[in-house]
Amino acid sequence: MKCSVLWNNVFGDIFAVNCGVCQGGVLSPILFSIYVDDLIGELRNSGYGVYIGRLFVGCTFYADDILLLSSICYGLQSMLNVCV
């Protein structure tokens, strides 16, 4: 796959993107979703993280990557401890 970045209506140089191979069995996505759902609940219940109004946005998941957001360092460390 090849990509380019568009910034201020100008395309950057084209670069290659190496893609991984999907791994795991048929149940992997289901089991991962169940695990992640519980983890999101634990992170929400930790009392830390970022909220927009009453909506918890302290964590974002994409495949096997997790983005944790907190307004204080102690909160971020507490969220990391939940993940561990």
N, CA, C and O atoms as a printed pandas DataFrame, in Angstrom:
     atom_number atom_name residue_name chain_id  residue_number  x_coord  y_coord  z_coord
0              1         N          MET        A               1    0.847   -1.154    0.000
1              2        CA          MET        A               1    0.000    0.000    0.000
2              3         C          MET        A               1    0.898    1.224    0.000
3              4         O          MET        A               1    1.976    1.212    0.594
4              5         N          LYS        A               2    0.460    2.257   -0.654
5              6        CA          LYS        A               2    1.202    3.510   -0.686
6              7         C          LYS        A               2    0.288    4.627   -0.201
7              8         O          LYS        A               2   -0.914    4.619   -0.466
8              9         N          CYS        A               3    0.873    5.594    0.516
9             10        CA          CYS        A               3    0.102    6.691    1.087
10            11         C          CYS        A               3    0.814    8.010    0.850
11            12         O          CYS        A               3    1.989    8.064    0.486
12            13         N          SER        A               4    0.048    9.070    1.073
13            14        CA          SER        A               4    0.579   10.421    1.011
14            15         C          SER        A               4   -0.214   11.269    1.996
15            16         O          SER        A               4   -1.387   10.993    2.247
16            17         N          VAL        A               5    0.411   12.292    2.551
17            18        CA          VAL        A               5   -0.251   13.164    3.511
18            19         C          VAL        A               5   -0.686   14.441    2.801
19            20         O          VAL        A               5    0.084   15.052    2.060
20            21         N          LEU        A               6   -1.935   14.832    3.043
21            22        CA          LEU        A               6   -2.470   16.082    2.501
22            23         C          LEU        A               6   -2.475   17.113    3.620
23            24         O          LEU        A               6   -3.128   16.912    4.644
24            25         N          TRP        A               7   -1.755   18.210    3.436
25            26        CA          TRP        A               7   -1.686   19.269    4.445
26            27         C          TRP        A               7   -1.775   20.615    3.756
27            28         O          TRP        A               7   -0.964   20.920    2.882
28            29         N          ASN        A               8   -2.741   21.416    4.136
29            30        CA          ASN        A               8   -2.966   22.734    3.513
30            31         C          ASN        A               8   -3.099   22.628    1.994
31            32         O          ASN        A               8   -2.522   23.418    1.246
32            33         N          ASN        A               9   -3.874   21.633    1.559
33            34        CA          ASN        A               9   -4.136   21.389    0.136
34            35         C          ASN        A               9   -2.885   21.035   -0.664
35            36         O          ASN        A               9   -2.876   21.197   -1.884
36            37         N          VAL        A              10   -1.836   20.559   -0.009
37            38        CA          VAL        A              10   -0.609   20.144   -0.689
38            39         C          VAL        A              10   -0.330   18.696   -0.286
39            40         O          VAL        A              10   -0.305   18.367    0.900
40            41         N          PHE        A              11   -0.118   17.828   -1.290
41            42        CA          PHE        A              11    0.218   16.440   -1.037
42            43         C          PHE        A              11    1.718   16.294   -0.810
43            44         O          PHE        A              11    2.529   16.874   -1.533
44            45         N          GLY        A              12    2.074   15.511    0.205
45            46        CA          GLY        A              12    3.476   15.213    0.486
46            47         C          GLY        A              12    3.962   14.074   -0.394
47            48         O          GLY        A              12    3.229   13.573   -1.246
48            49         N          ASP        A              13    5.199   13.675   -0.178
49            50        CA          ASP        A              13    5.783   12.566   -0.922
50            51         C          ASP        A              13    5.013   11.275   -0.654
51            52         O          ASP        A              13    4.463   11.086    0.431
52            53         N          ILE        A              14    4.979   10.407   -1.630
53            54        CA          ILE        A              14    4.337    9.097   -1.487
54            55         C          ILE        A              14    5.306    8.167   -0.762
55            56         O          ILE        A              14    6.504    8.140   -1.045
56            57         N          PHE        A              15    4.747    7.399    0.189
57            58        CA          PHE        A              15    5.574    6.462    0.943
58            59         C          PHE        A              15    4.842    5.136    1.077
59            60         O          PHE        A              15    3.613    5.072    1.026
60            61         N          ALA        A              16    5.626    4.085    1.248
61            62        CA          ALA        A              16    5.065    2.738    1.369
62            63         C          ALA        A              16    4.591    2.495    2.802
63            64         O          ALA        A              16    5.191    2.971    3.765
64            65         N          VAL        A              17    3.503    1.744    2.911
65            66        CA          VAL        A              17    2.976    1.341    4.214
66            67         C          VAL        A              17    2.935   -0.177    4.229
67            68         O          VAL        A              17    2.258   -0.801    3.412
68            69         N          ASN        A              18    3.664   -0.761    5.161
69            70        CA          ASN        A              18    3.673   -2.217    5.282
70            71         C          ASN        A              18    2.481   -2.652    6.120
71            72         O          ASN        A              18    2.280   -2.159    7.230
72            73         N          CYS        A              19    1.709   -3.557    5.596
73            74        CA          CYS        A              19    0.507   -4.036    6.275
74            75         C          CYS        A              19    0.770   -5.399    6.877
75            76         O          CYS        A              19    1.429   -6.246    6.274
76            77         N          GLY        A              20    0.247   -5.600    8.073
77            78        CA          GLY        A              20    0.371   -6.889    8.717
78            79         C          GLY        A              20   -0.669   -7.858    8.182
79            80         O          GLY        A              20   -1.547   -7.488    7.403
80            81         N          VAL        A              21   -0.555   -9.076    8.607
81            82        CA          VAL        A              21   -1.489  -10.122    8.217
82            83         C          VAL        A              21   -2.450  -10.352    9.371
83            84         O          VAL        A              21   -2.030  -10.422   10.526
84            85         N          CYS        A              22   -3.741  -10.470    9.066
85            86        CA          CYS        A              22   -4.728  -10.763   10.098
86            87         C          CYS        A              22   -4.428  -12.135   10.692
87            88         O          CYS        A              22   -4.245  -13.110    9.964
88            89         N          GLN        A              23   -4.383  -12.196   11.993
89            90        CA          GLN        A              23   -4.058  -13.444   12.660
90            91         C          GLN        A              23   -5.193  -13.823   13.598
91            92         O          GLN        A              23   -6.057  -13.002   13.908
92            93         N          GLY        A              24   -5.186  -15.046   14.037
93            94        CA          GLY        A              24   -6.153  -15.494   15.018
94            95         C          GLY        A              24   -7.248  -16.321   14.401
95            96         O          GLY        A              24   -7.404  -16.375   13.181
96            97         N          GLY        A              25   -7.999  -16.959   15.259
97            98        CA          GLY        A              25   -9.087  -17.809   14.817
98            99         C          GLY        A              25  -10.374  -17.039   14.644
99           100         O          GLY        A              25  -10.404  -15.816   14.777
100          101         N          VAL        A              26  -11.422  -17.750   14.351
101          102        CA          VAL        A              26  -12.731  -17.166   14.102
102          103         C          VAL        A              26  -13.260  -16.471   15.359
103          104         O          VAL        A              26  -13.936  -15.447   15.261
104          105         N          LEU        A              27  -12.960  -17.013   16.523
105          106        CA          LEU        A              27  -13.457  -16.435   17.771
106          107         C          LEU        A              27  -12.645  -15.239   18.263
107          108         O          LEU        A              27  -13.081  -14.539   19.177
108          109         N          SER        A              28  -11.488  -14.994   17.683
109          110        CA          SER        A              28  -10.621  -13.936   18.181
110          111         C          SER        A              28  -11.315  -12.576   18.276
111          112         O          SER        A              28  -11.219  -11.937   19.324
112          113         N          PRO        A              29  -12.005  -12.099   17.240
113          114        CA          PRO        A              29  -12.656  -10.785   17.357
114          115         C          PRO        A              29  -13.715  -10.748   18.451
115          116         O          PRO        A              29  -13.856   -9.735   19.136
116          117         N          ILE        A              30  -14.453  -11.825   18.625
117          118        CA          ILE        A              30  -15.500  -11.861   19.650
118          119         C          ILE        A              30  -14.876  -11.823   21.038
119          120         O          ILE        A              30  -15.299  -11.042   21.890
120          121         N          LEU        A              31  -13.876  -12.657   21.267
121          122        CA          LEU        A              31  -13.221  -12.690   22.572
122          123         C          LEU        A              31  -12.520  -11.367   22.871
123          124         O          LEU        A              31  -12.552  -10.890   24.005
124          125         N          PHE        A              32  -11.896  -10.782   21.870
125          126        CA          PHE        A              32  -11.230   -9.494   22.053
126          127         C          PHE        A              32  -12.253   -8.428   22.435
127          128         O          PHE        A              32  -12.000   -7.621   23.329
128          129         N          SER        A              33  -13.405   -8.417   21.765
129          130        CA          SER        A              33  -14.452   -7.438   22.068
130          131         C          SER        A              33  -14.967   -7.592   23.489
131          132         O          SER        A              33  -15.199   -6.600   24.180
132          133         N          ILE        A              34  -15.144   -8.820   23.923
133          134        CA          ILE        A              34  -15.611   -9.059   25.289
134          135         C          ILE        A              34  -14.592   -8.530   26.293
135          136         O          ILE        A              34  -14.959   -7.870   27.265
136          137         N          TYR        A              35  -13.319   -8.817   26.060
137          138        CA          TYR        A              35  -12.262   -8.367   26.962
138          139         C          TYR        A              35  -12.185   -6.849   26.966
139          140         O          TYR        A              35  -12.111   -6.232   28.029
140          141         N          VAL        A              36  -12.201   -6.247   25.788
141          142        CA          VAL        A              36  -12.069   -4.796   25.676
142          143         C          VAL        A              36  -13.261   -4.104   26.316
143          144         O          VAL        A              36  -13.096   -3.065   26.955
144          145         N          ASP        A              37  -14.452   -4.654   26.158
145          146        CA          ASP        A              37  -15.638   -4.057   26.768
146          147         C          ASP        A              37  -15.479   -3.988   28.280
147          148         O          ASP        A              37  -15.803   -2.969   28.890
148          149         N          ASP        A              38  -14.987   -5.057   28.888
149          150        CA          ASP        A              38  -14.750   -5.055   30.336
150          151         C          ASP        A              38  -13.675   -4.044   30.718
151          152         O          ASP        A              38  -13.804   -3.353   31.729
152          153         N          LEU        A              39  -12.620   -3.954   29.918
153          154        CA          LEU        A              39  -11.533   -3.020   30.213
154          155         C          LEU        A              39  -12.027   -1.579   30.127
155          156         O          LEU        A              39  -11.675   -0.758   30.974
156          157         N          ILE        A              40  -12.830   -1.260   29.126
157          158        CA          ILE        A              40  -13.391    0.089   29.010
158          159         C          ILE        A              40  -14.219    0.416   30.248
159          160         O          ILE        A              40  -14.131    1.522   30.781
160          161         N          GLY        A              41  -15.020   -0.538   30.705
161          162        CA          GLY        A              41  -15.817   -0.328   31.915
162          163         C          GLY        A              41  -14.949   -0.065   33.131
163          164         O          GLY        A              41  -15.253    0.815   33.937
164          165         N          GLU        A              42  -13.867   -0.826   33.268
165          166        CA          GLU        A              42  -12.962   -0.625   34.402
166          167         C          GLU        A              42  -12.273    0.740   34.330
167          168         O          GLU        A              42  -12.110    1.411   35.348
168          169         N          LEU        A              43  -11.871    1.145   33.125
169          170        CA          LEU        A              43  -11.240    2.457   32.968
170          171         C          LEU        A              43  -12.231    3.569   33.285
171          172         O          LEU        A              43  -11.873    4.545   33.945
172          173         N          ARG        A              44  -13.464    3.436   32.828
173          174        CA          ARG        A              44  -14.497    4.438   33.107
174          175         C          ARG        A              44  -14.756    4.527   34.609
175          176         O          ARG        A              44  -14.906    5.619   35.156
176          177         N          ASN        A              45  -14.807    3.368   35.272
177          178        CA          ASN        A              45  -15.099    3.337   36.703
178          179         C          ASN        A              45  -13.909    3.733   37.575
179          180         O          ASN        A              45  -14.061    3.892   38.786
180          181         N          SER        A              46  -12.731    3.893   36.977
181          182        CA          SER        A              46  -11.552    4.278   37.757
182          183         C          SER        A              46  -11.667    5.700   38.292
183          184         O          SER        A              46  -10.964    6.066   39.234
184          185         N          GLY        A              47  -12.536    6.494   37.705
185          186        CA          GLY        A              47  -12.694    7.880   38.141
186          187         C          GLY        A              47  -11.732    8.837   37.470
187          188         O          GLY        A              47  -11.739   10.031   37.767
188          189         N          TYR        A              48  -10.906    8.333   36.571
189          190        CA          TYR        A              48   -9.955    9.174   35.845
190          191         C          TYR        A              48  -10.308    9.163   34.377
191          192         O          TYR        A              48  -11.248    8.484   33.963
192          193         N          GLY        A              49   -9.575    9.896   33.602
193          194        CA          GLY        A              49   -9.853    9.968   32.176
194          195         C          GLY        A              49  -10.512   11.284   31.826
195          196         O          GLY        A              49  -10.752   12.125   32.692
196          197         N          VAL        A              50  -10.797   11.452   30.565
197          198        CA          VAL        A              50  -11.347   12.698   30.049
198          199         C          VAL        A              50  -12.821   12.484   29.706
199          200         O          VAL        A              50  -13.213   11.431   29.203
200          201         N          TYR        A              51  -13.614   13.493   29.987
201          202        CA          TYR        A              51  -15.034   13.473   29.656
202          203         C          TYR        A              51  -15.369   14.681   28.801
203          204         O          TYR        A              51  -14.836   15.772   29.003
204          205         N          ILE        A              52  -16.249   14.471   27.854
205          206        CA          ILE        A              52  -16.856   15.570   27.105
206          207         C          ILE        A              52  -18.314   15.577   27.544
207          208         O          ILE        A              52  -19.108   14.733   27.128
208          209         N          GLY        A              53  -18.649   16.540   28.388
209          210        CA          GLY        A              53  -19.958   16.502   29.026
210          211         C          GLY        A              53  -19.997   15.290   29.937
211          212         O          GLY        A              53  -19.167   15.157   30.836
212          213         N          ARG        A              54  -20.965   14.398   29.707
213          214        CA          ARG        A              54  -21.042   13.164   30.489
214          215         C          ARG        A              54  -20.509   11.963   29.720
215          216         O          ARG        A              54  -20.607   10.832   30.196
216          217         N          LEU        A              55  -19.945   12.193   28.536
217          218        CA          LEU        A              55  -19.427   11.118   27.688
218          219         C          LEU        A              55  -17.965   10.836   28.018
219          220         O          LEU        A              55  -17.122   11.728   27.918
220          221         N          PHE        A              56  -17.663    9.599   28.410
221          222        CA          PHE        A              56  -16.289    9.194   28.726
222          223         C          PHE        A              56  -15.508    8.991   27.439
223          224         O          PHE        A              56  -15.886    8.175   26.598
224          225         N          VAL        A              57  -14.429    9.724   27.287
225          226        CA          VAL        A              57  -13.539    9.572   26.127
226          227         C          VAL        A              57  -12.097    9.392   26.602
227          228         O          VAL        A              57  -11.157    9.828   25.937
228          229         N          GLY        A              58  -11.933    8.753   27.747
229          230        CA          GLY        A              58  -10.613    8.566   28.332
230          231         C          GLY        A              58   -9.797    7.470   27.678
231          232         O          GLY        A              58   -8.603    7.339   27.947
232          233         N          CYS        A              59  -10.440    6.668   26.807
233          234        CA          CYS        A              59   -9.687    5.633   26.106
234          235         C          CYS        A              59  -10.276    5.426   24.714
235          236         O          CYS        A              59  -11.487    5.497   24.504
236          237         N          THR        A              60   -9.386    5.172   23.791
237          238        CA          THR        A              60   -9.769    4.871   22.410
238          239         C          THR        A              60   -9.016    3.615   22.003
239          240         O          THR        A              60   -7.818    3.486   22.255
240          241         N          PHE        A              61   -9.723    2.704   21.378
241          242        CA          PHE        A              61   -9.125    1.442   20.953
242          243         C          PHE        A              61   -9.174    1.329   19.440
243          244         O          PHE        A              61  -10.167    1.697   18.811
244          245         N          TYR        A              62   -8.097    0.819   18.861
245          246        CA          TYR        A              62   -8.069    0.474   17.448
246          247         C          TYR        A              62   -7.213   -0.774   17.322
247          248         O          TYR        A              62   -6.005   -0.738   17.557
248          249         N          ALA        A              63   -7.844   -1.869   16.953
249          250        CA          ALA        A              63   -7.165   -3.168   16.878
250          251         C          ALA        A              63   -6.507   -3.460   18.222
251          252         O          ALA        A              63   -7.208   -3.559   19.229
252          253         N          ASP        A              64   -5.183   -3.601   18.272
253          254        CA          ASP        A              64   -4.525   -3.900   19.547
254          255         C          ASP        A              64   -3.833   -2.676   20.143
255          256         O          ASP        A              64   -2.950   -2.810   20.990
256          257         N          ASP        A              65   -4.233   -1.487   19.701
257          258        CA          ASP        A              65   -3.665   -0.243   20.222
258          259         C          ASP        A              65   -4.670    0.432   21.153
259          260         O          ASP        A              65   -5.877    0.395   20.913
260          261         N          ILE        A              66   -4.160    1.045   22.211
261          262        CA          ILE        A              66   -4.992    1.752   23.176
262          263         C          ILE        A              66   -4.427    3.158   23.359
263          264         O          ILE        A              66   -3.225    3.334   23.556
264          265         N          LEU        A              67   -5.311    4.156   23.290
265          266        CA          LEU        A              67   -4.950    5.534   23.589
266          267         C          LEU        A              67   -5.640    5.896   24.895
267          268         O          LEU        A              67   -6.867    5.845   24.984
268          269         N          LEU        A              68   -4.857    6.265   25.912
269          270        CA          LEU        A              68   -5.409    6.677   27.198
270          271         C          LEU        A              68   -5.265    8.182   27.335
271          272         O          LEU        A              68   -4.211    8.738   27.027
272          273         N          LEU        A              69   -6.321    8.846   27.796
273          274        CA          LEU        A              69   -6.311   10.290   27.977
274          275         C          LEU        A              69   -6.703   10.634   29.407
275          276         O          LEU        A              69   -7.704   10.137   29.922
276          277         N          SER        A              70   -5.912   11.481   30.038
277          278        CA          SER        A              70   -6.210   11.950   31.380
278          279         C          SER        A              70   -5.678   13.364   31.521
279          280         O          SER        A              70   -4.695   13.731   30.879
280          281         N          SER        A              71   -6.326   14.155   32.358
281          282        CA          SER        A              71   -5.889   15.538   32.541
282          283         C          SER        A              71   -4.785   15.665   33.582
283          284         O          SER        A              71   -4.169   16.724   33.703
284          285         N          ILE        A              72   -4.525   14.592   34.341
285          286        CA          ILE        A              72   -3.457   14.630   35.345
286          287         C          ILE        A              72   -2.592   13.373   35.235
287          288         O          ILE        A              72   -3.075   12.309   34.849
288          289         N          CYS        A              73   -1.324   13.508   35.573
289          290        CA          CYS        A              73   -0.378   12.391   35.469
290          291         C          CYS        A              73   -0.791   11.224   36.360
291          292         O          CYS        A              73   -0.706   10.067   35.948
292          293         N          TYR        A              74   -1.237   11.522   37.578
293          294        CA          TYR        A              74   -1.649   10.461   38.493
294          295         C          TYR        A              74   -2.810    9.662   37.901
295          296         O          TYR        A              74   -2.863    8.440   38.033
296          297         N          GLY        A              75   -3.732   10.361   37.250
297          298        CA          GLY        A              75   -4.862    9.689   36.615
298          299         C          GLY        A              75   -4.415    8.778   35.488
299          300         O          GLY        A              75   -4.929    7.670   35.334
300          301         N          LEU        A              76   -3.460    9.246   34.702
301          302        CA          LEU        A              76   -2.947    8.426   33.608
302          303         C          LEU        A              76   -2.252    7.179   34.156
303          304         O          LEU        A              76   -2.423    6.085   33.620
304          305         N          GLN        A              77   -1.466    7.346   35.226
305          306        CA          GLN        A              77   -0.804    6.193   35.830
306          307         C          GLN        A              77   -1.837    5.224   36.386
307          308         O          GLN        A              77   -1.668    4.011   36.258
308          309         N          SER        A              78   -2.884    5.720   36.990
309          310        CA          SER        A              78   -3.938    4.849   37.515
310          311         C          SER        A              78   -4.635    4.080   36.391
311          312         O          SER        A              78   -4.979    2.910   36.560
312          313         N          MET        A              79   -4.841    4.731   35.251
313          314        CA          MET        A              79   -5.451    4.056   34.104
314          315         C          MET        A              79   -4.509    2.991   33.546
315          316         O          MET        A              79   -4.957    1.916   33.146
316          317         N          LEU        A              80   -3.209    3.283   33.518
317          318        CA          LEU        A              80   -2.229    2.282   33.090
318          319         C          LEU        A              80   -2.249    1.077   34.020
319          320         O          LEU        A              80   -2.157   -0.065   33.571
320          321         N          ASN        A              81   -2.369    1.336   35.315
321          322        CA          ASN        A              81   -2.437    0.241   36.293
322          323         C          ASN        A              81   -3.658   -0.632   36.047
323          324         O          ASN        A              81   -3.580   -1.852   36.190
324          325         N          VAL        A              82   -4.778   -0.035   35.684
325          326        CA          VAL        A              82   -5.986   -0.811   35.354
326          327         C          VAL        A              82   -5.704   -1.709   34.164
327          328         O          VAL        A              82   -6.100   -2.875   34.157
328          329         N          CYS        A              83   -5.023   -1.177   33.157
329          330        CA          CYS        A              83   -4.729   -1.969   31.950
330          331         C          CYS        A              83   -3.781   -3.135   32.258
331          332         O          CYS        A              83   -3.906   -4.215   31.680
332          333         N          VAL        A              84   -2.846   -2.907   33.163
333          334        CA          VAL        A              84   -1.908   -3.968   33.527
334          335         C          VAL        A              84   -2.668   -5.076   34.219
335          336         O          VAL        A              84   -2.073   -6.078   34.615
